[in-house]
PDB file of C-alpha atoms in Angstrom:
ATOM      1  CA  MET A   1      -8.735 -25.365  15.631  1.00  0.00           C
ATOM      2  CA  SER A   2      -5.488 -25.809  17.497  1.00  0.00           C
ATOM      3  CA  VAL A   3      -2.336 -26.317  15.439  1.00  0.00           C
ATOM      4  CA  ALA A   4      -1.662 -29.351  17.615  1.00  0.00           C
ATOM      5  CA  PHE A   5      -4.077 -31.296  15.399  1.00  0.00           C
ATOM      6  CA  THR A   6      -2.685 -30.149  12.053  1.00  0.00           C
ATOM      7  CA  LYS A   7       0.474 -30.775  10.108  1.00  0.00           C
ATOM      8  CA  GLU A   8       1.699 -27.153  10.135  1.00  0.00           C
ATOM      9  CA  GLU A   9       5.124 -26.539  11.556  1.00  0.00           C
ATOM     10  CA  SER A  10       3.842 -23.738  13.807  1.00  0.00           C
ATOM     11  CA  SER A  11       0.979 -21.389  14.472  1.00  0.00           C
ATOM     12  CA  GLU A  12       2.853 -18.757  12.409  1.00  0.00           C
ATOM     13  CA  THR A  13       2.799 -21.065   9.402  1.00  0.00           C
ATOM     14  CA  ALA A  14      -0.930 -21.615   9.850  1.00  0.00           C
ATOM     15  CA  SER A  15      -1.625 -17.880  10.016  1.00  0.00           C
ATOM     16  CA  GLU A  16       0.357 -17.276   6.802  1.00  0.00           C
ATOM     17  CA  THR A  17      -2.289 -19.195   4.884  1.00  0.00           C
ATOM     18  CA  LEU A  18      -5.176 -17.032   6.124  1.00  0.00           C
ATOM     19  CA  LEU A  19      -5.353 -13.985   3.888  1.00  0.00           C
ATOM     20  CA  PRO A  20      -7.969 -11.314   4.545  1.00  0.00           C
ATOM     21  CA  ASP A  21     -10.693 -11.041   1.929  1.00  0.00           C
ATOM     22  CA  ARG A  22     -10.303  -8.441  -0.772  1.00  0.00           C
ATOM     23  CA  PRO A  23     -12.578  -5.492   0.011  1.00  0.00           C
ATOM     24  CA  ILE A  24     -15.847  -5.333  -1.892  1.00  0.00           C
ATOM     25  CA  SER A  25     -16.956  -1.879  -3.000  1.00  0.00           C
ATOM     26  CA  PRO A  26     -20.225  -0.547  -1.598  1.00  0.00           C
ATOM     27  CA  HIS A  27     -21.101   0.872  -5.047  1.00  0.00           C
ATOM     28  CA  PRO A  28     -23.239  -0.998  -7.589  1.00  0.00           C
ATOM     29  CA  ASN A  29     -21.110  -3.445  -9.564  1.00  0.00           C
ATOM     30  CA  LEU A  30     -21.658  -2.006 -13.032  1.00  0.00           C
ATOM     31  CA  VAL A  31     -19.660  -3.723 -15.777  1.00  0.00           C
ATOM     32  CA  THR A  32     -19.134  -3.387 -19.498  1.00  0.00           C
ATOM     33  CA  GLU A  33     -19.228  -6.480 -21.687  1.00  0.00           C
ATOM     34  CA  ALA A  34     -15.414  -6.494 -21.765  1.00  0.00           C
ATOM     35  CA  GLY A  35     -15.322  -6.030 -17.985  1.00  0.00           C
ATOM     36  CA  LEU A  36     -17.617  -9.012 -17.443  1.00  0.00           C
ATOM     37  CA  LYS A  37     -15.444 -11.187 -19.681  1.00  0.00           C
ATOM     38  CA  ALA A  38     -12.330 -10.027 -17.817  1.00  0.00           C
ATOM     39  CA  LEU A  39     -13.878 -11.006 -14.466  1.00  0.00           C
ATOM     40  CA  GLU A  40     -14.769 -14.439 -15.856  1.00  0.00           C
ATOM     41  CA  GLN A  41     -11.237 -14.902 -17.193  1.00  0.00           C
ATOM     42  CA  GLN A  42      -9.673 -13.814 -13.888  1.00  0.00           C
ATOM     43  CA  LEU A  43     -11.883 -16.300 -12.037  1.00  0.00           C
ATOM     44  CA  GLN A  44     -10.767 -19.089 -14.370  1.00  0.00           C
ATOM     45  CA  GLN A  45      -7.103 -18.134 -13.799  1.00  0.00           C
ATOM     46  CA  ALA A  46      -7.570 -18.087 -10.020  1.00  0.00           C
ATOM     47  CA  ARG A  47      -9.175 -21.536 -10.110  1.00  0.00           C
ATOM     48  CA  GLU A  48      -6.351 -22.875 -12.272  1.00  0.00           C
ATOM     49  CA  ALA A  49      -3.732 -21.435  -9.894  1.00  0.00           C
ATOM     50  CA  TYR A  50      -5.529 -23.050  -6.952  1.00  0.00           C
ATOM     51  CA  GLU A  51      -5.617 -26.417  -8.720  1.00  0.00           C
ATOM     52  CA  ALA A  52      -1.932 -26.153  -9.667  1.00  0.00           C
ATOM     53  CA  ALA A  53      -1.064 -25.499  -6.027  1.00  0.00           C
ATOM     54  CA  ALA A  54      -3.087 -28.561  -4.998  1.00  0.00           C
ATOM     55  CA  ALA A  55      -0.436 -30.740  -6.638  1.00  0.00           C
ATOM     56  CA  ILE A  56       2.239 -29.542  -4.193  1.00  0.00           C
ATOM     57  CA  GLU A  57       3.085 -32.295  -1.727  1.00  0.00           C
ATOM     58  CA  ASP A  58       4.380 -30.222   1.199  1.00  0.00           C
ATOM     59  CA  ILE A  59       1.218 -29.274   3.121  1.00  0.00           C
ATOM     60  CA  ASN A  60       2.584 -25.955   4.367  1.00  0.00           C
ATOM     61  CA  GLU A  61       3.765 -24.862   0.932  1.00  0.00           C
ATOM     62  CA  LYS A  62       0.495 -26.059  -0.621  1.00  0.00           C
ATOM     63  CA  ARG A  63      -1.524 -23.903   1.772  1.00  0.00           C
ATOM     64  CA  ARG A  64       0.703 -20.878   1.169  1.00  0.00           C
ATOM     65  CA  GLN A  65       0.387 -21.273  -2.607  1.00  0.00           C
ATOM     66  CA  GLN A  66      -3.393 -21.801  -2.460  1.00  0.00           C
ATOM     67  CA  ALA A  67      -4.115 -18.843  -0.154  1.00  0.00           C
ATOM     68  CA  GLY A  68      -3.953 -16.118  -2.820  1.00  0.00           C
ATOM     69  CA  PRO A  69      -5.969 -17.927  -5.495  1.00  0.00           C
ATOM     70  CA  LEU A  70      -8.564 -18.954  -2.898  1.00  0.00           C
ATOM     71  CA  ARG A  71      -8.979 -15.343  -1.735  1.00  0.00           C
ATOM     72  CA  ASP A  72      -9.185 -14.141  -5.356  1.00  0.00           C
ATOM     73  CA  THR A  73     -11.764 -16.815  -6.172  1.00  0.00           C
ATOM     74  CA  ARG A  74     -14.006 -15.684  -3.297  1.00  0.00           C
ATOM     75  CA  TYR A  75     -13.724 -12.064  -4.457  1.00  0.00           C
ATOM     76  CA  LEU A  76     -14.346 -12.806  -8.134  1.00  0.00           C
ATOM     77  CA  VAL A  77     -17.322 -15.084  -7.436  1.00  0.00           C
ATOM     78  CA  ALA A  78     -18.889 -12.277  -5.385  1.00  0.00           C
ATOM     79  CA  ARG A  79     -18.181  -9.707  -8.105  1.00  0.00           C
ATOM     80  CA  LEU A  80     -19.626 -11.921 -10.839  1.00  0.00           C
ATOM     81  CA  ARG A  81     -22.705 -12.682  -8.733  1.00  0.00           C
ATOM     82  CA  THR A  82     -23.416  -8.945  -8.297  1.00  0.00           C
ATOM     83  CA  ALA A  83     -22.340  -7.782 -11.770  1.00  0.00           C
ATOM     84  CA  GLU A  84     -24.831  -5.584 -13.616  1.00  0.00           C
ATOM     85  CA  LEU A  85     -24.045  -5.638 -17.326  1.00  0.00           C
ATOM     86  CA  ILE A  86     -24.612  -2.180 -18.780  1.00  0.00           C
ATOM     87  CA  PRO A  87     -24.982  -2.081 -22.571  1.00  0.00           C
ATOM     88  CA  ALA A  88     -22.757   0.262 -24.568  1.00  0.00           C
ATOM     89  CA  PRO A  89     -24.258   3.740 -24.862  1.00  0.00           C
ATOM     90  CA  THR A  90     -26.316   4.267 -28.011  1.00  0.00           C
ATOM     91  CA  SER A  91     -25.803   8.020 -28.076  1.00  0.00           C
ATOM     92  CA  THR A  92     -22.734  10.219 -28.109  1.00  0.00           C
ATOM     93  CA  ASP A  93     -24.716  13.300 -27.086  1.00  0.00           C
ATOM     94  CA  ILE A  94     -24.100  12.926 -23.350  1.00  0.00           C
ATOM     95  CA  VAL A  95     -21.483  11.209 -21.204  1.00  0.00           C
ATOM     96  CA  ALA A  96     -22.705   7.852 -19.898  1.00  0.00           C
ATOM     97  CA  PHE A  97     -21.297   4.631 -18.490  1.00  0.00           C
ATOM     98  CA  GLY A  98     -19.226   3.075 -21.281  1.00  0.00           C
ATOM     99  CA  SER A  99     -18.584   6.390 -23.070  1.00  0.00           C
ATOM    100  CA  THR A 100     -15.110   7.399 -24.160  1.00  0.00           C
ATOM    101  CA  ILE A 101     -14.541  11.050 -23.369  1.00  0.00           C
ATOM    102  CA  THR A 102     -11.827  13.424 -24.515  1.00  0.00           C
ATOM    103  CA  PHE A 103     -11.402  16.535 -22.425  1.00  0.00           C
ATOM    104  CA  SER A 104      -8.934  19.372 -22.081  1.00  0.00           C
ATOM    105  CA  ARG A 105      -7.686  20.661 -18.770  1.00  0.00           C
ATOM    106  CA  ASP A 106      -7.062  24.308 -18.054  1.00  0.00           C
ATOM    107  CA  ASP A 107      -3.325  23.519 -17.885  1.00  0.00           C
ATOM    108  CA  GLY A 108      -3.410  22.521 -21.578  1.00  0.00           C
ATOM    109  CA  ARG A 109      -3.369  18.724 -21.174  1.00  0.00           C
ATOM    110  CA  VAL A 110      -5.773  16.738 -23.318  1.00  0.00           C
ATOM    111  CA  GLN A 111      -6.855  13.348 -21.972  1.00  0.00           C
ATOM    112  CA  THR A 112      -9.118  10.554 -23.184  1.00  0.00           C
ATOM    113  CA  TYR A 113     -10.724   7.997 -20.887  1.00  0.00           C
ATOM    114  CA  ARG A 114     -13.468   5.402 -21.102  1.00  0.00           C
ATOM    115  CA  ILE A 115     -15.851   5.227 -18.136  1.00  0.00           C
ATOM    116  CA  VAL A 116     -16.073   1.621 -16.924  1.00  0.00           C
ATOM    117  CA  GLY A 117     -16.715  -0.486 -13.818  1.00  0.00           C
ATOM    118  CA  GLU A 118     -14.426  -0.445 -10.797  1.00  0.00           C
ATOM    119  CA  ASP A 119     -12.728  -3.782 -11.515  1.00  0.00           C
ATOM    120  CA  GLU A 120     -12.069  -2.828 -15.134  1.00  0.00           C
ATOM    121  CA  ALA A 121     -10.688   0.656 -14.461  1.00  0.00           C
ATOM    122  CA  ASP A 122      -7.041   1.242 -15.351  1.00  0.00           C
ATOM    123  CA  PRO A 123      -6.165   4.922 -15.862  1.00  0.00           C
ATOM    124  CA  LYS A 124      -2.798   4.036 -17.424  1.00  0.00           C
ATOM    125  CA  ALA A 125      -4.675   2.026 -20.065  1.00  0.00           C
ATOM    126  CA  GLY A 126      -7.257   4.778 -20.657  1.00  0.00           C
ATOM    127  CA  SER A 127     -10.172   3.732 -18.464  1.00  0.00           C
ATOM    128  CA  ILE A 128     -11.556   5.202 -15.259  1.00  0.00           C
ATOM    129  CA  SER A 129     -14.137   3.968 -12.792  1.00  0.00           C
ATOM    130  CA  PHE A 130     -17.623   5.410 -12.939  1.00  0.00           C
ATOM    131  CA  VAL A 131     -17.255   6.324  -9.251  1.00  0.00           C
ATOM    132  CA  SER A 132     -14.055   8.351  -9.771  1.00  0.00           C
ATOM    133  CA  SER A 133     -14.349  12.087  -9.145  1.00  0.00           C
ATOM    134  CA  VAL A 134     -13.723  12.869 -12.837  1.00  0.00           C
ATOM    135  CA  ALA A 135     -16.341  10.406 -14.093  1.00  0.00           C
ATOM    136  CA  VAL A 136     -18.943  11.501 -11.539  1.00  0.00           C
ATOM    137  CA  ARG A 137     -18.609  15.114 -12.646  1.00  0.00           C
ATOM    138  CA  LEU A 138     -18.655  14.263 -16.359  1.00  0.00           C
ATOM    139  CA  MET A 139     -21.693  11.932 -16.344  1.00  0.00           C
ATOM    140  CA  GLY A 140     -24.693  13.515 -18.047  1.00  0.00           C
ATOM    141  CA  LYS A 141     -22.644  16.343 -19.589  1.00  0.00           C
ATOM    142  CA  SER A 142     -22.234  17.181 -23.293  1.00  0.00           C
ATOM    143  CA  VAL A 143     -19.468  18.341 -25.607  1.00  0.00           C
ATOM    144  CA  GLY A 144     -18.489  21.895 -24.682  1.00  0.00           C
ATOM    145  CA  ASP A 145     -19.538  21.569 -21.035  1.00  0.00           C
ATOM    146  CA  VAL A 146     -16.965  22.656 -18.475  1.00  0.00           C
ATOM    147  CA  VAL A 147     -16.770  21.056 -15.023  1.00  0.00           C
ATOM    148  CA  GLU A 148     -14.455  21.540 -12.082  1.00  0.00           C
ATOM    149  CA  VAL A 149     -12.464  18.597 -10.765  1.00  0.00           C
ATOM    150  CA  SER A 150     -10.031  18.981  -7.875  1.00  0.00           C
ATOM    151  CA  GLY A 151      -9.835  22.738  -8.377  1.00  0.00           C
ATOM    152  CA  GLN A 152      -9.163  22.466 -12.101  1.00  0.00           C
ATOM    153  CA  GLU A 153     -11.573  23.124 -14.959  1.00  0.00           C
ATOM    154  CA  ILE A 154     -11.962  20.529 -17.678  1.00  0.00           C
ATOM    155  CA  GLU A 155     -13.888  20.929 -20.927  1.00  0.00           C
ATOM    156  CA  ILE A 156     -15.410  17.998 -22.794  1.00  0.00           C
ATOM    157  CA  THR A 157     -14.188  18.084 -26.394  1.00  0.00           C
ATOM    158  CA  ALA A 158     -15.478  14.730 -27.696  1.00  0.00           C
ATOM    159  CA  ILE A 159     -17.713  11.826 -26.698  1.00  0.00           C
ATOM    160  CA  ARG A 160     -17.489   8.457 -28.413  1.00  0.00           C
TER     161      ARG A 160
END
Protein backbone atom coordinates (compact mmCIF):
# COMPACT_ATOMS: atom_id res chain seq x y z
CA MET A 1 0.00 0.00 0.00
CA SER A 2 1.31 3.43 -0.85
CA VAL A 3 2.02 5.80 2.03
CA ALA A 4 -0.08 8.36 0.17
CA PHE A 5 -3.17 6.65 1.62
CA THR A 6 -1.95 6.43 5.21
CA LYS A 7 -1.33 8.89 7.99
CA GLU A 8 2.43 8.24 8.28
CA GLU A 9 4.69 11.21 7.90
CA SER A 10 6.88 9.40 5.35
CA SER A 11 7.74 6.05 3.86
CA GLU A 12 10.65 5.87 6.35
CA THR A 13 8.21 6.13 9.24
CA ALA A 14 6.10 3.35 7.74
CA SER A 15 9.11 1.06 7.35
CA GLU A 16 10.13 1.62 10.99
CA THR A 17 7.00 -0.21 12.09
CA LEU A 18 7.77 -3.35 10.05
CA LEU A 19 10.09 -5.50 12.11
CA PRO A 20 11.36 -8.79 10.71
CA ASP A 21 10.04 -11.90 12.43
CA ARG A 22 12.17 -13.48 15.10
CA PRO A 23 13.85 -16.58 13.67
CA ILE A 24 12.28 -19.91 14.55
CA SER A 25 14.69 -22.75 15.26
CA PRO A 26 14.57 -25.77 12.97
CA HIS A 27 14.99 -28.07 16.00
CA PRO A 28 12.06 -29.66 17.84
CA ASN A 29 10.60 -27.22 20.37
CA LEU A 30 11.19 -29.25 23.52
CA VAL A 31 10.23 -27.47 26.74
CA THR A 32 10.29 -28.14 30.45
CA GLU A 33 7.24 -27.34 32.55
CA ALA A 34 8.93 -24.13 33.72
CA GLY A 35 9.86 -23.30 30.12
CA LEU A 36 6.26 -23.70 28.97
CA LYS A 37 5.04 -21.42 31.76
CA ALA A 38 7.70 -18.85 30.86
CA LEU A 39 6.56 -18.84 27.21
CA GLU A 40 2.95 -18.34 28.32
CA GLN A 41 3.96 -15.49 30.62
CA GLN A 42 6.05 -13.82 27.89
CA LEU A 43 3.09 -14.05 25.51
CA GLN A 44 0.83 -12.40 28.09
CA GLN A 45 3.40 -9.60 28.59
CA ALA A 46 3.71 -9.04 24.83
CA ARG A 47 -0.07 -8.81 24.49
CA GLU A 48 -0.26 -6.35 27.39
CA ALA A 49 2.50 -4.20 25.85
CA TYR A 50 0.63 -4.20 22.53
CA GLU A 51 -2.61 -3.16 24.23
CA ALA A 52 -0.83 -0.41 26.19
CA ALA A 53 0.60 0.95 22.95
CA ALA A 54 -2.89 0.94 21.41
CA ALA A 55 -3.83 3.78 23.76
CA ILE A 56 -1.25 6.11 22.18
CA GLU A 57 -2.99 8.75 20.09
CA ASP A 58 -0.21 9.63 17.64
CA ILE A 59 -0.55 7.01 14.88
CA ASN A 60 3.15 6.93 14.05
CA GLU A 61 4.22 6.53 17.67
CA LYS A 62 1.49 3.93 18.22
CA ARG A 63 2.79 1.83 15.33
CA ARG A 64 6.39 2.14 16.52
CA GLN A 65 5.42 1.09 20.05
CA GLN A 66 3.27 -1.82 18.83
CA ALA A 67 5.85 -3.22 16.39
CA GLY A 68 7.99 -5.05 18.96
CA PRO A 69 5.15 -6.60 20.96
CA LEU A 70 3.40 -7.64 17.74
CA ARG A 71 6.55 -9.38 16.47
CA ASP A 72 7.06 -11.05 19.87
CA THR A 73 3.43 -12.19 19.93
CA ARG A 74 3.78 -13.87 16.52
CA TYR A 75 6.96 -15.63 17.68
CA LEU A 76 5.56 -16.76 21.03
CA VAL A 77 2.30 -18.03 19.53
CA ALA A 78 4.33 -20.13 17.09
CA ARG A 79 6.58 -21.44 19.87
CA LEU A 80 3.62 -22.33 22.10
CA ARG A 81 1.83 -24.03 19.20
CA THR A 82 4.87 -26.27 18.54
CA ALA A 83 5.94 -26.80 22.17
CA GLU A 84 6.52 -30.41 23.20
CA LEU A 85 6.36 -30.68 26.98
CA ILE A 86 8.98 -33.15 28.18
CA PRO A 87 8.42 -34.49 31.70
CA ALA A 88 11.24 -34.22 34.23
CA PRO A 89 13.60 -37.20 34.05
CA THR A 90 12.74 -40.00 36.47
CA SER A 91 16.28 -41.33 36.64
CA THR A 92 19.60 -39.78 37.54
CA ASP A 93 21.56 -42.63 35.96
CA ILE A 94 21.98 -40.97 32.56
CA VAL A 95 21.91 -37.40 31.27
CA ALA A 96 18.56 -36.53 29.70
CA PHE A 97 16.53 -33.47 28.79
CA GLY A 98 15.73 -31.71 32.07
CA SER A 99 18.72 -33.18 33.94
CA THR A 100 21.04 -31.00 35.97
CA ILE A 101 24.63 -32.02 35.34
CA THR A 102 27.80 -31.13 37.20
CA PHE A 103 31.01 -31.69 35.29
CA SER A 104 34.67 -30.84 35.64
CA ARG A 105 36.79 -29.54 32.82
CA ASP A 106 40.39 -30.53 32.28
CA ASP A 107 41.39 -26.96 33.19
CA GLY A 108 40.01 -27.52 36.72
CA ARG A 109 36.72 -25.60 36.38
CA VAL A 110 33.61 -27.26 37.76
CA GLN A 111 30.30 -26.24 36.19
CA THR A 112 26.66 -27.16 36.73
CA TYR A 113 23.96 -26.72 34.09
CA ARG A 114 20.41 -27.88 33.53
CA ILE A 115 19.55 -29.05 30.01
CA VAL A 116 16.42 -27.24 28.82
CA GLY A 117 14.66 -25.99 25.68
CA GLU A 118 16.11 -23.30 23.44
CA ASP A 119 13.84 -20.49 24.65
CA GLU A 120 14.52 -21.31 28.30
CA ALA A 121 18.31 -21.60 28.02
CA ASP A 122 20.35 -19.02 29.91
CA PRO A 123 23.94 -20.13 30.62
CA LYS A 124 24.47 -17.28 33.09
CA ALA A 125 21.52 -18.60 35.10
CA GLY A 126 22.71 -22.23 34.90
CA SER A 127 20.75 -23.64 31.97
CA ILE A 128 21.83 -24.67 28.49
CA SER A 129 19.89 -25.63 25.39
CA PHE A 130 19.57 -29.29 24.52
CA VAL A 131 21.01 -28.46 21.08
CA SER A 132 24.18 -26.83 22.48
CA SER A 133 27.43 -28.67 21.76
CA VAL A 134 27.94 -29.46 25.47
CA ALA A 135 24.42 -30.84 25.95
CA VAL A 136 24.54 -32.90 22.74
CA ARG A 137 27.74 -34.59 23.86
CA LEU A 138 26.50 -35.19 27.42
CA MET A 139 23.07 -36.66 26.55
CA GLY A 140 22.90 -40.38 27.30
CA LYS A 141 26.13 -40.37 29.34
CA SER A 142 26.59 -41.37 33.00
CA VAL A 143 28.57 -40.17 36.00
CA GLY A 144 32.26 -40.77 35.36
CA ASP A 145 31.97 -40.56 31.57
CA VAL A 146 34.41 -38.24 29.85
CA VAL A 147 33.52 -36.43 26.61
CA GLU A 148 35.36 -33.94 24.46
CA VAL A 149 33.83 -30.54 23.80
CA SER A 150 35.63 -27.92 21.72
CA GLY A 151 38.97 -29.64 22.22
CA GLN A 152 38.56 -29.91 25.99
CA GLU A 153 37.70 -32.99 28.03
CA ILE A 154 34.89 -32.81 30.54
CA GLU A 155 33.96 -35.46 33.10
CA ILE A 156 30.45 -35.86 34.48
CA THR A 157 30.62 -35.79 38.27
CA ALA A 158 26.91 -35.65 39.18
CA ILE A 159 23.46 -35.92 37.61
CA ARG A 160 20.37 -34.60 39.35
